[in-house]
Coordinates of C-alpha atoms and ligand atoms in Angstrom, one line a residue:
M127 CA 127.1 87.1 54.2
I128 CA 130.3 87.3 56.1
Y129 CA 130.7 91.0 57.1
L130 CA 134.4 92.0 57.6
N131 CA 134.2 95.8 57.3
N132 CA 133.7 96.6 61.0
A133 CA 136.4 99.4 60.9
G134 CA 134.1 101.1 58.3
T135 CA 131.0 100.6 60.4
T136 CA 129.9 97.8 62.7
W137 CA 127.3 95.5 61.5
P138 CA 124.9 93.9 62.3
K139 CA 123.9 96.2 65.2
P140 CA 122.5 94.6 68.4
E141 CA 118.7 94.3 68.3
A142 CA 118.6 96.6 71.3
V143 CA 119.8 99.5 69.1
A144 CA 116.9 99.2 66.7
E145 CA 114.5 98.8 69.6
A146 CA 115.8 102.0 71.3
I147 CA 115.3 104.0 68.1
V148 CA 111.7 102.7 67.6
R149 CA 111.0 103.4 71.3
F150 CA 112.3 106.9 71.0
N151 CA 110.1 107.5 68.0
E152 CA 107.0 106.8 70.1
L153 CA 108.2 108.8 73.1
P154 CA 106.3 112.1 73.9
P155 CA 108.5 115.3 73.7
S156 CA 108.2 115.7 77.5
Q157 CA 110.6 112.7 77.9
W158 CA 113.2 113.6 75.3
L159 CA 115.4 115.6 77.6
A160 CA 115.7 112.4 79.8
V161 CA 116.9 110.4 76.8
F162 CA 119.5 113.1 76.0
E163 CA 120.7 113.2 79.6
E164 CA 120.9 109.4 79.7
G165 CA 123.0 109.6 76.5
I166 CA 125.4 112.1 78.0
E167 CA 125.7 110.0 81.2
T168 CA 126.2 106.7 79.3
V169 CA 128.9 108.1 77.0
S170 CA 130.7 109.9 79.8
S171 CA 130.7 106.9 82.0
F172 CA 131.9 104.6 79.1
F173 CA 134.8 106.9 78.3
G174 CA 135.6 108.0 81.9
I175 CA 134.7 111.6 81.2
S176 CA 134.5 113.1 84.6
N177 CA 133.1 116.5 83.5
P178 CA 130.2 115.8 81.1
D179 CA 129.7 119.6 80.7
R180 CA 132.6 119.5 78.3
F181 CA 131.0 116.8 76.1
L182 CA 129.1 117.6 72.9
F183 CA 127.2 115.2 70.7
T184 CA 128.0 115.7 67.0
Q185 CA 126.7 113.9 63.9
S186 CA 129.9 112.1 63.2
C187 CA 133.6 112.0 64.1
T188 CA 134.2 114.1 61.0
Q189 CA 131.9 116.8 62.4
A190 CA 133.6 116.7 65.8
L191 CA 136.9 117.3 64.1
T192 CA 135.4 120.1 62.0
T193 CA 134.0 121.9 65.0
T194 CA 137.3 121.6 66.8
F195 CA 139.6 122.7 64.0
S196 CA 137.3 125.6 62.8
D197 CA 136.6 127.0 66.3
F198 CA 140.0 126.7 67.9
A199 CA 141.7 130.1 68.3
W200 CA 144.6 129.6 65.9
Q201 CA 147.3 132.2 65.7
P202 CA 149.5 132.6 62.5
G203 CA 152.7 130.6 63.1
D204 CA 151.1 128.0 65.4
R205 CA 152.7 124.6 64.8
L206 CA 150.3 121.7 64.3
I207 CA 151.7 118.2 64.5
M208 CA 149.9 115.1 63.1
S209 CA 151.0 111.6 62.1
T210 CA 151.3 110.2 58.7
M211 CA 148.6 107.6 59.5
E212 CA 145.7 110.1 59.6
H213 CA 142.3 109.7 58.1
H214 CA 141.3 112.5 55.7
A215 CA 138.7 113.8 58.2
L216 CA 141.7 115.1 60.2
S217 CA 144.4 115.6 57.6
R218 CA 142.3 117.8 55.4
W219 CA 142.2 120.3 58.3
F220 CA 146.0 120.0 58.6
Y221 CA 146.3 121.3 55.0
K222 CA 143.4 123.8 55.2
L223 CA 144.8 125.5 58.3
Q224 CA 148.1 125.9 56.7
Q225 CA 146.5 127.5 53.6
E226 CA 144.0 129.7 55.4
R227 CA 145.1 130.4 58.9
G228 CA 148.9 130.6 58.6
V229 CA 149.5 127.5 60.7
E230 CA 152.8 125.6 60.2
G231 CA 152.2 121.8 59.8
V232 CA 154.6 119.0 60.8
I233 CA 154.0 115.3 59.8
I234 CA 155.6 112.6 62.0
P235 CA 156.5 109.6 59.9
R236 CA 156.4 105.9 60.8
G237 CA 159.1 104.6 63.0
A238 CA 161.4 101.7 62.2
D239 CA 158.9 99.1 63.4
S240 CA 156.0 101.3 64.5
P241 CA 153.3 103.5 63.0
F242 CA 154.7 106.6 64.7
D243 CA 158.3 107.8 65.3
L244 CA 158.3 108.9 68.9
E245 CA 161.9 110.1 68.9
L246 CA 161.3 112.4 66.0
F247 CA 158.1 113.5 67.6
E248 CA 159.9 114.6 70.7
S249 CA 162.5 116.5 68.7
E250 CA 159.7 118.4 66.9
L251 CA 157.9 119.1 70.2
M252 CA 161.2 120.7 71.5
K253 CA 161.0 123.2 68.7
G254 CA 157.5 124.2 70.0
A255 CA 154.0 123.1 69.0
R256 CA 150.5 124.5 69.8
V257 CA 148.5 121.4 68.9
V258 CA 149.2 117.7 68.4
A259 CA 146.4 115.9 66.6
V260 CA 146.6 112.1 66.0
S261 CA 144.5 109.1 65.4
M262 CA 144.7 106.6 68.2
A263 CA 144.9 103.8 65.6
S264 CA 145.3 103.6 61.9
N265 CA 142.1 102.7 60.0
V266 CA 144.3 101.1 57.3
S267 CA 146.9 98.9 59.0
G268 CA 145.1 98.5 62.3
E269 CA 148.2 99.5 64.2
I270 CA 147.5 101.3 67.5
L271 CA 149.7 104.4 67.8
P272 CA 151.6 105.0 71.1
F273 CA 148.9 107.4 72.1
E274 CA 149.7 107.3 75.8
D275 CA 153.2 108.5 75.1
I276 CA 151.9 111.1 72.6
V277 CA 149.6 112.6 75.3
R278 CA 152.4 112.5 77.9
L279 CA 155.0 114.2 75.7
S280 CA 152.6 116.8 74.4
K281 CA 151.8 117.8 78.0
Q282 CA 155.5 117.8 78.8
Y283 CA 156.2 120.3 76.0
G284 CA 153.1 122.4 76.5
A285 CA 151.1 121.4 73.4
F286 CA 147.4 120.6 73.3
C287 CA 146.8 117.0 72.4
L288 CA 143.8 115.9 70.3
L289 CA 143.1 112.1 70.0
D290 CA 140.9 110.8 67.2
G291 CA 139.3 107.7 68.7
A292 CA 137.3 106.7 65.6
Q293 CA 139.2 103.4 65.4
T294 CA 139.6 102.7 69.1
A295 CA 136.3 103.7 70.8
G296 CA 134.4 100.6 71.7
I297 CA 137.5 98.5 70.6
I298 CA 139.9 99.1 73.4
P299 CA 139.0 100.6 76.9
I300 CA 139.5 104.4 76.9
D301 CA 139.6 106.2 80.3
I302 CA 139.7 110.0 79.5
A303 CA 140.2 110.9 83.2
D304 CA 143.3 108.7 83.4
L305 CA 144.7 109.4 79.9
D306 CA 143.8 113.1 80.1
P307 CA 144.0 114.3 76.5
D308 CA 143.0 117.9 75.8
I309 CA 140.5 116.9 73.1
F310 CA 138.9 113.6 72.2
V311 CA 136.6 112.8 69.3
F312 CA 134.9 109.5 68.3
A313 CA 132.5 107.9 65.8
G314 CA 129.4 106.4 67.3
H315 CA 128.6 104.1 64.4
K316 CA 131.9 102.0 64.6
G317 CA 133.0 100.4 67.8
P318 CA 130.3 101.8 70.1
F319 CA 127.6 100.2 67.9
G320 CA 125.4 103.2 67.4
T321 CA 124.0 104.0 64.0
Q322 CA 125.5 106.3 61.4
G323 CA 124.7 110.0 62.3
I324 CA 126.3 110.2 65.7
G325 CA 129.7 111.0 67.2
G326 CA 131.1 113.0 70.0
L327 CA 133.6 115.7 71.1
Y328 CA 135.1 116.2 74.5
I329 CA 137.2 119.3 75.2
S330 CA 139.0 119.6 78.5
E331 CA 138.7 122.8 80.6
R332 CA 142.3 123.6 79.8
V333 CA 141.5 124.4 76.2
P334 CA 140.3 128.0 76.0
M335 CA 137.7 127.4 73.2
T336 CA 134.0 127.6 72.7
C337 CA 132.1 125.9 69.9
P338 CA 130.2 128.6 68.1
S339 CA 130.0 126.6 64.9
A340 CA 128.1 123.9 66.8
A341 CA 125.6 126.3 68.3
C342 CA 122.5 127.8 66.7
E343 CA 122.1 131.6 66.6
I344 CA 121.0 133.1 69.9
T345 CA 119.4 136.6 70.1
P346 CA 122.2 139.2 70.6
G347 CA 122.4 140.3 74.2
D348 CA 120.8 137.0 75.5
K349 CA 123.1 136.2 78.4
K350 CA 122.1 132.5 78.1
S351 CA 124.1 132.2 74.9
S352 CA 126.0 129.0 75.5
V353 CA 129.8 128.8 75.1
F354 CA 129.7 125.0 75.0
P355 CA 126.3 124.0 73.6
T356 CA 124.2 121.2 75.1
Y357 CA 120.6 120.0 74.6
C358 CA 118.6 122.5 72.4
D359 CA 121.6 124.9 72.1
V360 CA 122.9 122.9 69.2
G361 CA 119.7 123.2 67.1
S362 CA 117.9 119.8 67.2
A363 CA 119.9 117.2 68.9
P364 CA 120.0 114.0 66.9
M365 CA 117.9 112.2 69.4
M366 CA 117.2 108.9 67.7
T367 CA 120.8 108.3 67.0
I368 CA 121.7 109.3 70.6
A369 CA 119.1 106.7 71.8
G370 CA 120.7 104.1 69.4
L371 CA 124.2 105.0 70.7
T372 CA 123.2 104.6 74.3
A373 CA 121.8 101.2 73.6
G374 CA 124.9 100.2 71.6
I375 CA 127.2 101.2 74.5
K376 CA 125.0 99.4 77.0
W377 CA 125.2 96.3 74.9
L378 CA 129.0 96.5 74.9
E379 CA 128.9 97.0 78.7
S380 CA 126.7 93.9 79.1
K381 CA 129.4 91.9 77.4
G382 CA 132.2 93.3 79.5
W383 CA 135.7 94.3 78.4
D384 CA 137.3 91.0 79.3
Q385 CA 135.1 89.1 76.9
L386 CA 135.3 91.7 74.2
I387 CA 139.1 91.9 74.3
A388 CA 139.6 88.1 74.4
H389 CA 137.2 87.6 71.4
R390 CA 138.9 90.4 69.4
Q391 CA 142.4 89.2 70.1
K392 CA 141.5 85.6 69.2
L393 CA 140.0 86.6 65.9
V394 CA 142.6 89.2 65.0
S395 CA 145.6 86.8 65.6
Q396 CA 143.8 84.1 63.7
L397 CA 143.2 86.5 60.8
R398 CA 146.7 88.1 60.9
S399 CA 148.6 84.8 61.1
G400 CA 146.3 83.0 58.6
L401 CA 146.7 85.7 56.0
A402 CA 150.5 86.0 56.5
S403 CA 150.8 82.3 55.9
I404 CA 149.3 82.5 52.4
D405 CA 152.1 82.9 49.8
D406 CA 150.4 85.3 47.5
I407 CA 149.3 87.7 50.3
E408 CA 151.2 90.5 51.8
V409 CA 150.0 91.9 55.1
I410 CA 150.5 95.7 55.2
G411 CA 152.2 97.5 58.0
S412 CA 154.5 96.2 60.7
Q413 CA 154.0 92.5 61.6
T414 CA 156.1 92.6 64.8
Y415 CA 154.7 95.8 66.3
G416 CA 152.1 93.7 68.2
R417 CA 149.5 96.4 69.1
Y418 CA 146.5 96.1 66.8
T419 CA 142.8 96.9 66.6
A420 CA 140.6 94.6 64.7
A421 CA 141.6 95.7 61.2
V422 CA 144.1 94.0 58.8
S423 CA 145.1 95.4 55.4
I424 CA 146.4 93.1 52.6
R425 CA 147.3 93.0 48.9
S426 CA 147.8 90.1 46.6
A427 CA 150.7 89.4 44.2
S428 CA 148.4 88.0 41.5
L429 CA 145.0 89.8 41.9
S430 CA 144.2 93.5 42.0
I431 CA 142.6 95.0 45.0
K432 CA 139.3 95.2 43.0
E433 CA 139.5 91.6 41.8
L434 CA 140.2 90.4 45.4
K435 CA 137.1 92.3 46.7
E436 CA 134.9 91.2 43.8
T437 CA 135.9 87.5 43.9
L438 CA 135.3 87.3 47.6
W439 CA 132.0 89.1 47.3
N440 CA 130.6 87.5 44.1
D441 CA 131.7 84.0 44.9
H442 CA 131.5 83.8 48.7
E443 CA 129.5 86.8 49.9
I444 CA 132.5 88.0 52.0
L445 CA 132.5 91.8 52.4
G446 CA 135.7 93.8 53.1
S447 CA 136.8 97.3 52.1
A448 CA 138.8 97.9 48.9
G449 CA 140.8 101.0 48.1
F450 CA 142.2 103.9 50.1
Q451 CA 139.9 104.0 53.1
C452 CA 140.0 107.8 53.1
A453 CA 143.6 107.8 54.3
P454 CA 145.8 108.7 51.3
L455 CA 148.7 109.8 53.4
A456 CA 148.8 106.5 55.3
H457 CA 148.8 104.6 52.1
E458 CA 151.8 106.7 50.9
A459 CA 153.6 105.8 54.2
L460 CA 152.8 102.1 53.8
G461 CA 153.8 102.0 50.1
T462 CA 150.3 101.2 49.0
Q463 CA 149.5 104.6 47.3
E464 CA 149.0 103.1 43.9
A465 CA 146.0 100.9 44.4
G466 CA 145.3 101.0 48.2
T467 CA 144.6 97.8 50.1
F468 CA 141.9 95.3 50.8
R469 CA 141.0 95.7 54.4
L470 CA 139.3 93.0 56.6
S471 CA 138.1 94.0 60.0
V472 CA 136.4 91.8 62.5
G473 CA 133.9 92.8 65.3
P474 CA 132.2 91.3 68.3
M475 CA 129.5 89.7 66.0
N476 CA 132.1 87.7 63.9
T477 CA 133.0 84.1 64.8
E478 CA 136.1 82.0 64.5
E479 CA 134.2 79.9 61.9
E480 CA 133.8 82.9 59.7
V481 CA 137.5 83.8 59.8
K482 CA 138.2 80.1 59.0
I483 CA 136.0 80.3 55.9
L484 CA 137.6 83.5 54.8
L485 CA 141.1 82.0 55.1
K486 CA 140.1 78.9 53.3
E487 CA 138.6 80.9 50.4
M488 CA 141.6 83.2 50.3
S489 CA 144.0 80.2 50.0
A490 CA 141.8 78.7 47.2
I491 CA 141.8 82.0 45.3
Ligands
LIG46 C1 140.5 107.5 62.1 C2 139.2 108.0 61.6 N1 138.9 109.3 61.9 C3 137.7 109.8 61.5 C4 136.8 109.0 60.8 C5 135.5 109.6 60.3 O1 134.4 109.1 61.1 P1 132.9 109.4 60.8 O2 132.4 108.4 59.9 O3 132.1 109.3 62.1 O4 132.8 110.8 60.3 C6 137.1 107.7 60.5 C7 136.2 106.8 59.7 O5 136.5 105.9 59.1 C8 138.3 107.2 60.9 O6 138.7 105.9 60.7

């Protein structure tokens, strides 16, 4: 099989991930805390989080977003800004908060040749905003949003900035200490090579919020009641998936960013230019923007999205993602709201040879 759905979840996982999970299963409970602490330390160092007290393991990126949006102290009339490229895990809160908490929502459209109109964003910030929440990269088009400018401008105008790193964690280097967003969430099972069932949430000290929805009930009056839960305060920590994530991140670190970036850029440009050169194929999103993750979305003039996926899978065992990728608003913005797209996404385990085979079969189809 040629697996090209790494933006959905990375596969195959390094052997070390399975080994870490098996090892944890045999570990006596007296040693579990050490595994938890190693997980916190590994994640914090990988993302440049200088105050790990403000980091919380969650079971997914979706859960990290849910904890944030449900526990943040919203006031009626607060303005919440997001982009039009959001995944449903974030955008559903955008709508829910407007319906249930009196929040005013603003959506920033695509720019002329970019996934995010920065000028319009600044003009909306000038009107006042409490929170800006955006994905660092689109899970449909693979375009990386100008998240550095988004954080900088949010700060300048006094809004809290949340970055959804589901599509960038483990794909591009992220240094939280340097970037300094107010909130950062990520999925462990994608770029960082953990298994499904693990994600994370970082909340800077500037954000006056606690995470009661993530903590288990503590006896009233118990002064130890945690405002920002950690090991054992969150109920049972998902220890096996933490062990797997730690191993996934260590595997990435053993490769090194230089090698990972060079490999991704080689494969992504091979994929993007190869697909664009096939007459029948339209590559979705801006082709000149230039800042991409490892995902490319396409559609065909002669085959439906479903036919494209089925032909590649049935005849050639090539697996991509067909449909809306849980991002209906992004598809509206990209003009693909009717049938979605066929998304191909490479990872560190893919080879140039595999991309060559895909392009050859696509041309033949
Ligand atoms: C941008 C974005 N945010 C959030 C999520 C949800 O991540 P998880 O599967 O960890 O809940 C995804 C998953 O595809 C995503 O692409």
